[in-house]
Coordinates of C-alpha atoms in Angstrom, one line a residue:
Chain A
X91 CA 0.0 0.0 0.0
X92 CA 1.4 3.4 -1.0
X93 CA 1.7 5.7 2.0
X94 CA 2.7 8.7 -0.1
X95 CA 0.5 11.8 -0.1
X96 CA 0.2 14.1 -3.0
X97 CA 0.2 17.5 -1.3
X98 CA -0.8 20.6 -3.2
X99 CA 0.3 24.3 -2.9
X100 CA -2.7 25.0 -0.6
X101 CA -1.6 22.3 1.9
X102 CA 1.9 23.8 2.1
X103 CA 0.3 27.2 2.6
X104 CA -1.5 26.0 5.7
X105 CA 1.7 24.4 7.0
X106 CA 3.7 27.6 6.5
X107 CA 1.1 29.8 8.2
X108 CA 1.2 27.4 11.2
X109 CA 5.1 27.6 11.4
X110 CA 4.9 31.3 11.2
X111 CA 2.6 31.5 14.2
X112 CA 4.6 29.0 16.2
X113 CA 7.7 31.1 15.8
X114 CA 5.8 34.3 16.2
X115 CA 4.5 33.3 19.6
X116 CA 8.0 32.5 20.8
X117 CA 9.1 35.9 19.5
X118 CA 6.2 37.7 21.2
X119 CA 7.0 36.0 24.5
X120 CA 10.7 36.7 24.4
X121 CA 10.4 40.1 26.2
X122 CA 8.8 38.5 29.2
X123 CA 11.7 36.1 29.8
X124 CA 13.6 38.3 32.3
X125 CA 14.5 35.7 35.0
X126 CA 14.7 32.0 35.6
X127 CA 11.2 31.7 37.0
X128 CA 9.6 33.4 34.0
X129 CA 11.6 31.0 31.6
X130 CA 11.3 27.7 33.5
X131 CA 8.0 28.1 35.4
X132 CA 6.1 30.5 33.1
X133 CA 6.2 33.0 36.0
X134 CA 3.3 31.1 37.6
X135 CA 1.0 33.3 35.6
X136 CA -1.0 31.0 33.2
X137 CA -4.8 31.2 33.3
X138 CA -6.5 28.0 34.4
X139 CA -8.2 27.2 31.0
X140 CA -4.9 27.7 29.1
X141 CA -2.9 25.4 31.5
X142 CA -5.9 23.0 31.4
X143 CA -5.8 22.6 27.6
X144 CA -2.0 22.4 27.7
X145 CA -2.3 19.7 30.4
X146 CA -4.1 17.3 28.1
X147 CA -2.4 18.4 25.0
X148 CA 1.0 17.4 26.4
X149 CA -0.3 13.9 26.5
X150 CA -1.9 14.1 23.0
X151 CA 1.4 13.8 21.1
X152 CA 1.3 12.4 17.6
X153 CA 2.6 9.0 18.7
X154 CA -0.3 8.8 21.1
X155 CA -2.8 9.9 18.4
X156 CA -1.5 7.4 15.9
X157 CA -1.2 4.6 18.5
X158 CA -4.7 5.2 19.8
X159 CA -6.4 5.1 16.3
X160 CA -4.5 1.9 15.7
X161 CA -5.6 0.5 19.0
X162 CA -9.2 1.4 18.1
X163 CA -8.8 -0.9 15.1
X164 CA -7.2 -3.7 17.2
X165 CA -9.3 -3.5 20.4
X166 CA -12.3 -1.4 19.6
X167 CA -14.0 0.7 22.2
X168 CA -12.0 -1.0 24.9
X169 CA -9.3 1.5 24.0
X170 CA -11.4 4.2 25.6
X171 CA -10.4 2.8 29.0
X172 CA -7.2 4.7 28.5
X173 CA -9.2 8.0 28.3
X174 CA -11.9 7.3 30.8
X175 CA -11.1 5.0 33.7
X176 CA -7.4 5.2 32.9
X177 CA -7.2 9.0 33.1
X178 CA -10.2 10.7 34.7
X179 CA -10.1 9.3 38.3
X180 CA -6.4 10.1 38.4
X181 CA -6.9 13.7 37.1
X182 CA -9.7 14.3 39.6
X183 CA -7.5 13.0 42.4
X184 CA -4.6 15.2 41.4
X185 CA -6.8 18.2 41.3
X186 CA -8.7 17.7 44.6
X187 CA -6.0 16.2 46.8
X188 CA -2.5 16.6 45.4
X189 CA -2.2 19.8 43.4
X190 CA -2.4 22.0 46.6
X191 CA 0.8 20.4 47.9
X192 CA 2.7 20.6 44.6
X193 CA 1.6 24.2 44.1
X194 CA 1.5 25.4 47.7
X195 CA 4.8 23.9 48.8
X196 CA 6.5 26.4 46.4
X197 CA 8.4 23.4 44.9
X198 CA 9.3 24.2 41.4
X199 CA 9.3 20.6 40.2
X200 CA 8.2 17.2 41.3
X201 CA 11.7 16.2 42.3
X202 CA 11.9 19.4 44.4
X203 CA 8.7 18.3 46.2
X204 CA 10.5 15.1 47.0
X205 CA 13.4 17.1 48.4
X206 CA 11.1 19.2 50.6
X207 CA 9.1 16.3 51.8
X208 CA 11.8 13.6 52.1
X209 CA 15.5 14.4 51.4
X210 CA 18.1 15.3 48.9
X211 CA 19.0 11.8 47.7
X212 CA 15.4 11.0 46.9
X213 CA 15.2 14.1 44.8
X214 CA 18.5 13.3 43.1
X215 CA 17.5 9.8 42.1
X216 CA 14.2 11.0 40.7
X217 CA 15.7 14.1 38.9
X218 CA 18.4 12.2 37.2
X219 CA 16.1 9.4 36.0
X220 CA 13.6 11.9 34.8
X221 CA 16.1 14.1 33.0
X222 CA 17.5 11.1 31.1
X223 CA 14.1 9.7 30.2
X224 CA 12.6 13.0 29.0
X225 CA 15.5 13.8 26.6
X226 CA 15.3 10.2 25.2
X227 CA 11.5 10.6 24.8
X228 CA 12.0 13.9 23.0
X229 CA 14.5 12.3 20.7
X230 CA 12.2 9.4 19.9
X231 CA 9.4 11.6 19.0
X232 CA 11.8 13.6 16.7
X233 CA 12.8 10.3 15.0
X234 CA 9.2 9.2 14.6
X235 CA 8.3 12.6 13.0
X236 CA 11.2 12.4 10.6
X237 CA 10.3 8.8 9.6
X238 CA 6.7 9.9 9.0
X239 CA 7.7 12.8 6.9
X240 CA 9.9 10.6 4.9
X241 CA 7.2 7.9 4.3
X242 CA 4.3 10.2 3.8
X243 CA 5.6 13.3 2.2
X244 CA 8.8 12.0 0.8
X245 CA 11.0 14.5 2.6
X246 CA 14.6 13.7 3.4
X247 CA 15.0 12.1 6.9
X248 CA 18.0 14.2 8.0
X249 CA 16.5 17.5 6.7
X250 CA 13.2 16.8 8.4
X251 CA 14.9 15.8 11.7
X252 CA 17.1 18.9 11.8
X253 CA 14.4 21.3 10.7
X254 CA 11.9 20.1 13.3
X255 CA 14.6 20.3 16.0
X256 CA 15.5 23.8 14.9
X257 CA 11.9 25.0 15.1
X258 CA 11.3 23.5 18.5
X259 CA 14.6 24.9 19.7
X260 CA 13.8 28.3 18.4
X261 CA 10.5 28.7 20.1
X262 CA 11.4 27.1 23.4
X263 CA 14.6 29.1 23.6
X264 CA 12.8 32.3 23.0
X265 CA 9.7 31.8 25.2
X266 CA 10.6 29.0 27.6
X267 CA 7.7 27.1 29.3
X268 CA 5.2 29.8 28.3
X269 CA 6.0 29.3 24.7
X270 CA 5.7 25.5 25.1
X271 CA 2.3 25.9 26.8
X272 CA 0.9 28.4 24.3
X273 CA 1.9 26.1 21.4
X274 CA 0.3 23.1 23.1
X275 CA -3.0 25.1 23.3
X276 CA -2.6 25.9 19.6
X277 CA -1.9 22.3 18.9
X278 CA -5.0 21.2 20.8
X279 CA -7.3 23.3 18.6
X280 CA -5.6 22.4 15.4
X281 CA -5.9 18.6 16.2
X282 CA -9.6 19.0 16.7
X283 CA -10.2 21.1 13.6
X284 CA -7.7 19.1 11.5
X285 CA -9.1 15.7 12.3
X286 CA -12.8 16.4 12.6
X287 CA -13.5 16.3 8.8
X288 CA -11.9 12.9 8.6
X289 CA -13.8 11.6 11.6
X290 CA -17.1 12.9 10.2
X291 CA -16.5 11.5 6.7
X292 CA -15.4 8.0 7.9
X293 CA -18.5 7.7 10.1
X294 CA -20.7 8.8 7.2
X295 CA -19.1 6.2 5.0
X296 CA -19.7 3.3 7.3
X297 CA -23.3 4.4 7.9
X298 CA -23.0 6.0 11.3
X299 CA -22.7 4.2 14.7
X300 CA -25.4 1.7 14.0
X301 CA -24.2 1.0 10.4
X302 CA -20.7 0.4 11.8
X303 CA -22.1 -1.9 14.5
X304 CA -23.9 -4.0 11.9
X305 CA -20.9 -4.3 9.6
X306 CA -18.6 -5.1 12.5
X307 CA -20.7 -8.1 13.7
X308 CA -19.6 -10.7 11.1
X309 CA -15.9 -9.5 11.2
X310 CA -15.7 -9.8 15.0
X311 CA -17.6 -13.0 15.2
X312 CA -15.2 -14.7 12.8
X313 CA -12.5 -13.8 15.3
X314 CA -14.4 -15.7 18.1
X315 CA -15.8 -12.7 20.0
X316 CA -19.4 -11.6 20.6
X317 CA -20.8 -9.5 17.8
X318 CA -20.7 -6.2 19.7
X319 CA -17.3 -6.6 21.4
X320 CA -15.7 -3.8 19.3
X321 CA -18.4 -1.3 20.3
X322 CA -18.5 -2.1 24.1
X323 CA -16.3 -0.9 26.9
X324 CA -17.1 -3.0 30.0
X325 CA -19.6 -5.6 28.7
X326 CA -17.1 -8.3 27.9
X327 CA -14.5 -7.8 30.6
X328 CA -15.9 -10.5 32.9
X329 CA -13.1 -12.8 31.6
X330 CA -9.7 -12.2 30.1
X331 CA -10.6 -14.2 27.0
X332 CA -13.9 -12.5 26.2
X333 CA -12.2 -9.3 24.9
X334 CA -9.3 -8.6 22.6
X335 CA -7.4 -6.6 25.3
X336 CA -6.8 -9.9 27.2
X337 CA -7.5 -8.2 30.5
X338 CA -10.5 -8.6 32.8
X339 CA -12.3 -5.8 34.6
X340 CA -10.2 -6.1 37.8
X341 CA -7.0 -5.9 35.8
X342 CA -8.3 -2.7 34.0
X343 CA -9.3 -1.2 37.4
X344 CA -6.1 -2.0 39.3
X345 CA -3.6 -1.8 36.5
X346 CA -4.9 0.9 34.2
X347 CA -7.3 2.7 36.4
X348 CA -5.1 2.8 39.4
X349 CA -1.4 2.2 39.2
X350 CA -0.6 3.2 35.6
X351 CA -2.9 6.2 35.4
X352 CA -2.1 7.6 38.9
X353 CA 1.6 7.0 38.3
X354 CA 1.3 8.9 35.0
X355 CA -1.1 11.8 35.7
X356 CA -0.2 12.5 39.3
X357 CA 3.5 12.2 39.4
X358 CA 4.9 12.8 35.9
X359 CA 6.5 16.2 36.0
X360 CA 5.9 16.7 32.3
X361 CA 2.2 16.8 33.0
X362 CA 2.1 18.3 36.5
X363 CA 4.4 21.1 35.3
X364 CA 1.5 22.6 33.3
X365 CA -0.7 22.8 36.4
X366 CA 2.2 24.2 38.5
X367 CA 2.5 27.1 36.0
X368 CA -1.1 28.3 36.8
X369 CA -1.7 31.8 38.1
X370 CA -3.2 30.9 41.5
X371 CA -3.8 28.1 43.9
X372 CA -7.5 27.8 42.8
X373 CA -6.4 27.9 39.2
X374 CA -3.8 25.2 39.7
X375 CA -6.4 22.9 41.3
X376 CA -8.8 23.5 38.4
X377 CA -6.3 22.8 35.7
X378 CA -6.6 18.9 35.6
X379 CA -10.4 19.2 35.8
X380 CA -10.6 21.6 32.9
X381 CA -8.4 19.3 30.9
X382 CA -10.5 16.3 31.9
X383 CA -13.6 17.6 30.1
X384 CA -12.2 17.6 26.5
X385 CA -10.1 14.5 27.4
X386 CA -13.3 12.4 27.7
X387 CA -14.4 13.3 24.2
X388 CA -11.1 12.8 22.4
X389 CA -11.9 9.1 21.8
X390 CA -14.7 10.1 19.4
X391 CA -12.1 11.9 17.3
X392 CA -9.3 9.4 17.3
X393 CA -10.5 6.0 18.5
X394 CA -13.9 5.7 16.9
X395 CA -12.5 6.4 13.4
X396 CA -10.0 3.5 14.1
X397 CA -12.9 1.2 14.8
X398 CA -14.6 2.2 11.5
X399 CA -11.3 1.5 9.7
X400 CA -11.8 -2.2 10.6
X401 CA -15.0 -2.1 8.6
X402 CA -13.2 -0.4 5.7
X403 CA -10.4 -3.0 5.8
X404 CA -12.9 -5.8 5.4
X405 CA -14.8 -4.2 2.5
X406 CA -12.9 -4.6 -0.7
X407 CA -15.1 -2.0 -2.4
X408 CA -13.7 0.8 -0.2
X409 CA -10.1 0.3 -1.4
X410 CA -8.7 0.9 2.0
X411 CA -5.5 -0.9 3.2
X412 CA -2.7 -0.5 5.7
X413 CA 0.9 -0.6 4.8
X414 CA 2.8 -3.8 5.8
X415 CA 6.0 -4.1 7.6
X416 CA 8.9 -6.4 6.6
X417 CA 7.2 -9.4 8.3
X418 CA 4.1 -8.8 6.3
X419 CA 2.1 -7.5 9.3
X420 CA -0.1 -4.4 8.9
X421 CA 1.3 -1.3 10.6
X422 CA -1.6 -0.3 12.8
X423 CA 0.0 3.0 13.7
X424 CA -0.6 4.2 10.2
X425 CA -4.4 3.8 10.4
X426 CA -5.0 7.5 11.0
X427 CA -2.6 8.5 8.2
X428 CA -4.4 6.2 5.7
X429 CA -7.8 7.5 6.8
X430 CA -6.6 11.1 6.1
X431 CA -5.4 10.0 2.7
X432 CA -8.6 8.1 2.0
X433 CA -11.0 10.9 2.7
X434 CA -9.4 14.4 2.6
X435 CA -9.0 16.4 -0.6
X436 CA -6.3 19.1 -0.9
X437 CA -7.1 22.0 1.5
X438 CA -8.4 20.2 4.6
X439 CA -5.7 17.6 4.0
X440 CA -3.2 20.4 4.8
X441 CA -4.9 21.0 8.1
X442 CA -4.9 17.3 8.9
X443 CA -1.2 16.9 8.2
X444 CA -0.4 20.1 10.1
X445 CA -2.3 18.8 13.1
X446 CA 0.0 15.7 13.2
X447 CA 3.1 17.9 12.7
X448 CA 1.9 20.2 15.5
X449 CA 1.5 17.4 17.9
X450 CA 4.9 16.0 17.2
X451 CA 6.6 19.3 17.7
X452 CA 4.7 20.2 20.9
X453 CA 5.5 16.8 22.3
X454 CA 9.2 17.5 21.8
X455 CA 8.9 21.1 23.2
X456 CA 7.0 19.7 26.3
X457 CA 9.8 17.3 27.0
X458 CA 12.5 19.9 26.5
X459 CA 10.8 22.4 28.7
X460 CA 10.4 19.8 31.5
X461 CA 14.0 18.7 31.1
X462 CA 15.5 22.2 31.3
X463 CA 13.6 22.9 34.6
X464 CA 14.7 19.7 36.3
X465 CA 18.2 20.1 35.0
X466 CA 18.5 23.7 36.2
X467 CA 16.8 23.5 39.6
X468 CA 17.2 19.9 40.7
X469 CA 20.6 19.0 39.2
X470 CA 22.6 22.1 38.5
X471 CA 21.4 24.2 41.4
X472 CA 21.5 21.3 43.8
X473 CA 24.8 19.7 42.9
X474 CA 26.9 22.0 40.7
X475 CA 26.3 25.6 41.7
X476 CA 24.0 26.3 44.6
X477 CA 22.4 29.7 44.9
X478 CA 24.7 32.4 46.4
X479 CA 22.1 34.5 48.1
X480 CA 22.4 37.4 45.7
X481 CA 19.0 37.0 44.2
X482 CA 19.5 39.2 41.2
X483 CA 22.7 37.7 40.0
X484 CA 21.5 34.2 40.8
X485 CA 18.4 34.8 38.7
X486 CA 20.4 36.0 35.8
X487 CA 22.7 33.0 36.1
X488 CA 20.0 30.3 36.3
X489 CA 18.1 31.9 33.4
X490 CA 21.3 31.5 31.3
X491 CA 21.7 27.9 32.5
X492 CA 18.1 27.2 31.7
X493 CA 18.6 28.5 28.2
X494 CA 21.8 26.5 27.7
X495 CA 20.0 23.4 29.0
X496 CA 17.3 24.0 26.3
X497 CA 20.0 23.9 23.6
X498 CA 21.7 21.0 25.3
X499 CA 18.4 19.1 25.6
X500 CA 17.7 19.5 21.9
X501 CA 21.2 18.4 20.9
X502 CA 20.9 15.3 23.0
X503 CA 17.5 14.6 21.6
X504 CA 18.9 14.7 18.1
X505 CA 21.6 12.2 19.1
X506 CA 18.9 10.0 20.7
X507 CA 16.9 10.3 17.4
X508 CA 19.8 8.8 15.5
X509 CA 20.2 6.1 18.1
X510 CA 16.5 5.3 17.7
X511 CA 17.0 5.0 14.0
X512 CA 19.5 2.3 14.6
X513 CA 17.5 0.4 17.2
X514 CA 13.8 0.2 16.2
X515 CA 12.8 -1.2 19.5
X516 CA 14.0 1.6 21.7
X517 CA 10.6 3.1 21.9
X518 CA 9.0 0.0 23.4
X519 CA 11.9 -0.2 25.7
X520 CA 11.5 3.4 26.9
X521 CA 7.8 3.1 27.5
X522 CA 8.5 0.0 29.6
X523 CA 11.1 1.8 31.7
X524 CA 8.8 4.7 32.2
X525 CA 6.1 2.6 33.7
X526 CA 8.8 1.0 36.0
X527 CA 9.8 4.5 37.2
X528 CA 6.3 6.0 37.6
X529 CA 4.6 3.2 39.6
X530 CA 7.1 3.3 42.6
X531 CA 7.2 7.1 42.3
X532 CA 3.5 7.3 42.7
X533 CA 3.7 5.0 45.8
X534 CA 6.3 7.2 47.4
X535 CA 4.6 10.5 46.7
X536 CA 1.3 9.2 47.7
X537 CA 2.6 8.0 51.1
X538 CA 4.6 11.2 51.5
X539 CA 1.5 13.4 51.0
X540 CA -1.0 11.4 53.0
X541 CA 1.0 9.7 55.8
X542 CA 3.2 11.9 57.9
X543 CA 5.1 9.0 59.4
X544 CA 6.8 8.1 56.1
X545 CA 10.5 9.0 56.2
X546 CA 13.1 10.0 53.6
X547 CA 15.3 6.9 53.8
X548 CA 12.2 4.7 53.4
X549 CA 11.1 6.7 50.4
X550 CA 14.5 6.5 48.8
X551 CA 14.7 2.7 49.3
X552 CA 11.1 2.3 48.1
X553 CA 11.8 4.2 45.0
X554 CA 15.0 2.3 44.1
X555 CA 13.9 -1.2 45.1
X556 CA 10.4 -0.7 43.5
X557 CA 12.1 0.1 40.2
X558 CA 14.5 -2.9 40.5
X559 CA 11.7 -5.3 41.3
X560 CA 9.8 -4.0 38.3
X561 CA 12.9 -4.6 36.2
X562 CA 13.2 -8.1 37.7
X563 CA 9.6 -8.9 36.9
X564 CA 10.1 -7.7 33.3
X565 CA 13.2 -9.9 33.1
X566 CA 11.4 -13.0 34.2
X567 CA 8.2 -12.8 32.2
X568 CA 7.2 -12.2 28.6
X569 CA 4.1 -11.8 26.5
X570 CA 3.1 -14.7 24.2
X571 CA 5.0 -14.7 20.9
X572 CA 7.7 -12.3 22.0
X573 CA 10.6 -12.4 19.6
X574 CA 13.0 -9.9 21.2
X575 CA 14.4 -9.5 24.7
X576 CA 13.0 -5.9 24.8
X577 CA 9.6 -7.4 25.5
X578 CA 11.0 -9.2 28.6
X579 CA 12.3 -12.6 29.6
X580 CA 16.0 -11.6 29.5
X581 CA 16.7 -13.4 32.7
X582 CA 14.7 -16.5 31.8
X583 CA 11.0 -17.0 31.5
X584 CA 8.9 -18.1 34.5
X585 CA 5.6 -16.8 33.3
X586 CA 4.0 -16.0 30.0
X587 CA 1.2 -13.4 29.6
X588 CA -1.4 -13.7 26.9
X589 CA -0.8 -10.1 25.7
X590 CA 1.8 -7.4 26.2
X591 CA -0.7 -5.1 27.8
X592 CA -1.3 -7.6 30.6
X593 CA 2.5 -7.9 31.3
X594 CA 2.7 -4.1 31.5
X595 CA -0.2 -3.9 33.9
X596 CA 1.3 -6.5 36.2
X597 CA 4.8 -5.0 36.1
X598 CA 3.3 -1.7 37.3
X599 CA 1.1 -3.4 39.9
X600 CA 4.0 -5.4 41.4
X601 CA 6.3 -2.3 41.4
X602 CA 3.7 -0.2 43.1
X603 CA 2.9 -2.8 45.7
X604 CA 6.5 -3.7 46.6
X605 CA 7.4 0.0 46.8
X606 CA 4.5 0.8 49.1
X607 CA 5.2 -2.2 51.3
X608 CA 8.9 -1.4 51.7
X609 CA 8.4 2.3 52.3
X610 CA 5.8 1.6 55.0
X611 CA 7.9 -1.1 56.6
X612 CA 11.1 1.0 56.8
X613 CA 9.3 4.1 57.9
X614 CA 7.8 2.1 60.8
X615 CA 11.2 0.6 61.8
X616 CA 13.0 4.0 61.7
X617 CA 12.7 7.2 63.7
X618 CA 10.8 10.1 62.1
X619 CA 13.2 12.6 60.4
X620 CA 10.8 15.6 60.2
X621 CA 8.6 17.2 62.9
X622 CA 4.9 18.0 62.4
X623 CA 5.9 21.7 61.8
X624 CA 8.3 20.7 59.0
X625 CA 5.5 19.0 57.2
X626 CA 3.1 21.9 57.1
X627 CA 2.1 22.4 53.5
X628 CA 3.6 19.1 52.5
X629 CA 1.4 16.5 54.1
X630 CA -2.4 16.3 54.1
X631 CA -3.1 15.9 57.8
X632 CA -0.5 18.6 58.8
X633 CA -1.9 21.3 56.5
X634 CA -5.0 23.5 57.2
X635 CA -7.9 22.9 54.9
X636 CA -8.3 25.3 52.0
X637 CA -11.3 27.7 52.1
X638 CA -13.0 28.0 48.8
X639 CA -15.9 30.2 50.1
X640 CA -14.6 33.3 48.3
X641 CA -14.8 31.4 44.9
X642 CA -18.2 31.3 43.2
X643 CA -19.8 27.8 43.6
X644 CA -19.7 26.9 39.9
X645 CA -15.9 27.7 39.8
X646 CA -14.9 25.6 42.8
X647 CA -12.8 22.5 42.2
X648 CA -15.3 20.2 44.0
X649 CA -18.1 21.3 41.7
X650 CA -16.1 20.8 38.5
X651 CA -15.0 17.4 39.8
X652 CA -18.6 16.4 40.2
X653 CA -19.4 17.4 36.6
X654 CA -16.4 15.5 35.3
X655 CA -17.4 12.4 37.3
X656 CA -21.0 12.5 36.1
X657 CA -20.0 12.9 32.5
X658 CA -17.6 10.0 32.8
X659 CA -20.3 7.7 34.3
X660 CA -22.8 8.7 31.7
X661 CA -20.4 8.0 28.9
X662 CA -19.4 4.6 30.4
X663 CA -23.1 3.6 30.6
X664 CA -23.9 4.8 27.1
X665 CA -21.1 2.7 25.7
X666 CA -21.3 -0.1 28.2
Chain B
X176 CA 1.3 38.7 29.2
X177 CA 0.2 38.0 25.6
X178 CA -3.5 36.9 25.5
X179 CA -3.3 33.5 23.7
X180 CA -6.8 34.0 22.3
X181 CA -5.4 36.6 19.9
X182 CA -2.9 34.4 18.0
X183 CA -5.3 31.5 18.1
X184 CA -8.1 33.7 16.7
X185 CA -5.8 35.2 14.1
X186 CA -4.3 31.9 12.9
X187 CA -7.6 30.1 12.6
X188 CA -9.2 33.0 10.8
X189 CA -6.5 32.8 8.3
X190 CA -6.8 29.1 8.0
X191 CA -10.6 29.5 7.6
X192 CA -10.2 32.1 4.9
X193 CA -7.7 30.1 2.9
X194 CA -9.7 26.9 3.0
X195 CA -13.1 28.6 2.4
X196 CA -11.8 30.4 -0.7
X197 CA -10.3 27.2 -1.9
X198 CA -13.6 25.5 -1.3
X199 CA -15.4 28.2 -3.4
X200 CA -12.9 28.0 -6.2
X201 CA -13.3 24.2 -6.4
X202 CA -17.1 24.1 -6.3
X203 CA -18.3 21.7 -9.0
X204 CA -15.0 19.8 -9.1
X205 CA -16.7 16.4 -8.7
X206 CA -13.5 14.5 -9.3
X207 CA -11.7 16.1 -6.4
X208 CA -14.6 15.7 -3.9
X209 CA -15.3 12.1 -4.9
X210 CA -13.0 10.9 -2.1
X211 CA -14.9 13.0 0.5
X212 CA -18.2 11.3 -0.4
X213 CA -19.2 14.3 -2.7
X214 CA -19.1 16.7 0.2
X215 CA -17.3 20.0 -0.5
X216 CA -15.5 19.5 2.8
X217 CA -13.2 22.5 2.2
X218 CA -16.2 24.9 2.2
X219 CA -17.9 23.4 5.3
X220 CA -14.7 23.0 7.3
X221 CA -13.4 26.4 6.1
X222 CA -16.5 28.2 7.3
X223 CA -16.5 26.4 10.7
X224 CA -12.8 27.2 11.2
X225 CA -13.3 30.8 10.2
X226 CA -16.2 31.1 12.7
X227 CA -14.1 29.6 15.5
X228 CA -11.2 32.0 14.6
X229 CA -13.4 35.1 14.6
X230 CA -15.0 34.1 18.0
X231 CA -11.6 33.7 19.6
X232 CA -10.4 37.0 18.0
X233 CA -13.5 38.8 19.3
X234 CA -12.9 37.5 22.8
X235 CA -9.2 38.4 23.0
X236 CA -8.0 41.3 25.0
X237 CA -6.4 43.4 22.2
X238 CA -9.6 43.3 20.2
X239 CA -11.8 44.0 23.2
X240 CA -9.6 47.0 24.0
X241 CA -10.1 48.4 20.5
X242 CA -13.9 47.8 20.6
X243 CA -14.1 49.5 24.0
X244 CA -12.4 52.6 22.7
X245 CA -14.9 52.9 19.9

């Protein structure tokens, strides 16, 4: 199947307008970048709705969009668990219970919160792991973009890679975190406007929701599932074998709904940084809730068209096909690309392609802007050159370091992109490692925030050993049909999971549980290191309740959370 | 700080204009719109984008300031 697009002048025109705005925003923000705080924390001045859209946009990178449409084809509506149960409860929890400590403690990053709550070495461990992982992630997204441009538009790999790196560098260097956040908001709207025509046309083509259901029935039944499996979310999760995900409801609840999603949404600095940039405490607590509302509807834009693509694939009259890899397997990640190609004429096609480009770039910019903050505050300021006490010269110095870190981050990303081009599996590998870091981190931060007795040494051990146990579990298990050691089993196989998803869930669950257990145990065996007064503003029971009575009732976090909860329950029942 | 509604409004108004005009030029080009199920998707989507851009522009601080002066 040919993946090449024939773009017209009009499509390039749309693309050029977009790049002009991206760079223009960076340029316009340049004059505000007077000190390190403005550059690395957006001066804590971002309105709640802007930070809220950036909050979910950071997660809506192109790899995510492409992967989710492909998963829609492979697993049907079960994929929405990643957007509903696998995101919303964690976002609500972050908003209502955790944001006030991140924001109110005056920590400038998640590692810095660990330093304030626990100790220096816990911060150091987390900061170094985070910095390395973010730069790698940025490099991989750069690599994926260049490959896509090569396959789809026929552009040269090296030129695409360096050009996209240059644009990202230009606007993050000029406008820092504010620039990254503004461009994420831009990206959010362009993704919606660019993909909506495709979503609308594909649904029209398959005869709407009911037409799609009818056409899916024979296809799905021939695979041994119930006729409406691809259009249900919870209905067939009573057993692991009844649905294509290979996970039953308790696995979805514990693995995706709890450990993986809380580990990601509540502790990943890349995400939390957007809320920490908000203009006030109330705004910061509203950020995840404002983001949650569009988040719940994104599946209709990216997952449902993927499900419809399964109908198209099985109807020879439609002439729809996916490209094949070297092993002759369809490349599911190209589903959305092929849908754009199938339905969009010149003009709107330009918007669709620009939407994908935008989400790649803002993904890189997000990683770079999280990296430079952690590097400057948690590594450079902590270990290389501490503050001197002269606020003005310190500020100038750390601004310079932040800017240098931006350049350095982009350069290392470029190197990582070339490494990724040599080892195709590096992305799977990185995602696996990320879930191993996040699950213990969530255990430790959760205990830190809600249990005053937990100590720094316990947290450090919990974090380190939790990660090592996750690594061990990955080394001893593998998903069925695994061909490479990246998928696990590099120490010998003692258990085989039916699908990779199940292995990932259990890696996270085991890491979280062992980390929690260890942190609790060591905390109980050791003397407390911090007094009640030290923990004011860092631990739930030691911090006075917030008074929202000055905020209008409809603008209070609790009220927003209620709306978000109701919408999620209604959606789950509608698509049961 | 820069009100983000302004660049968003401006950019999507430009997008909307470009795509709408292109949709108008290509009215009656059945071959081109065959793939989009005979919908002139440029015209529809262009007008929606333009409307969104103008609303954002209208709500942005710089435009509000000018309107207030008048």
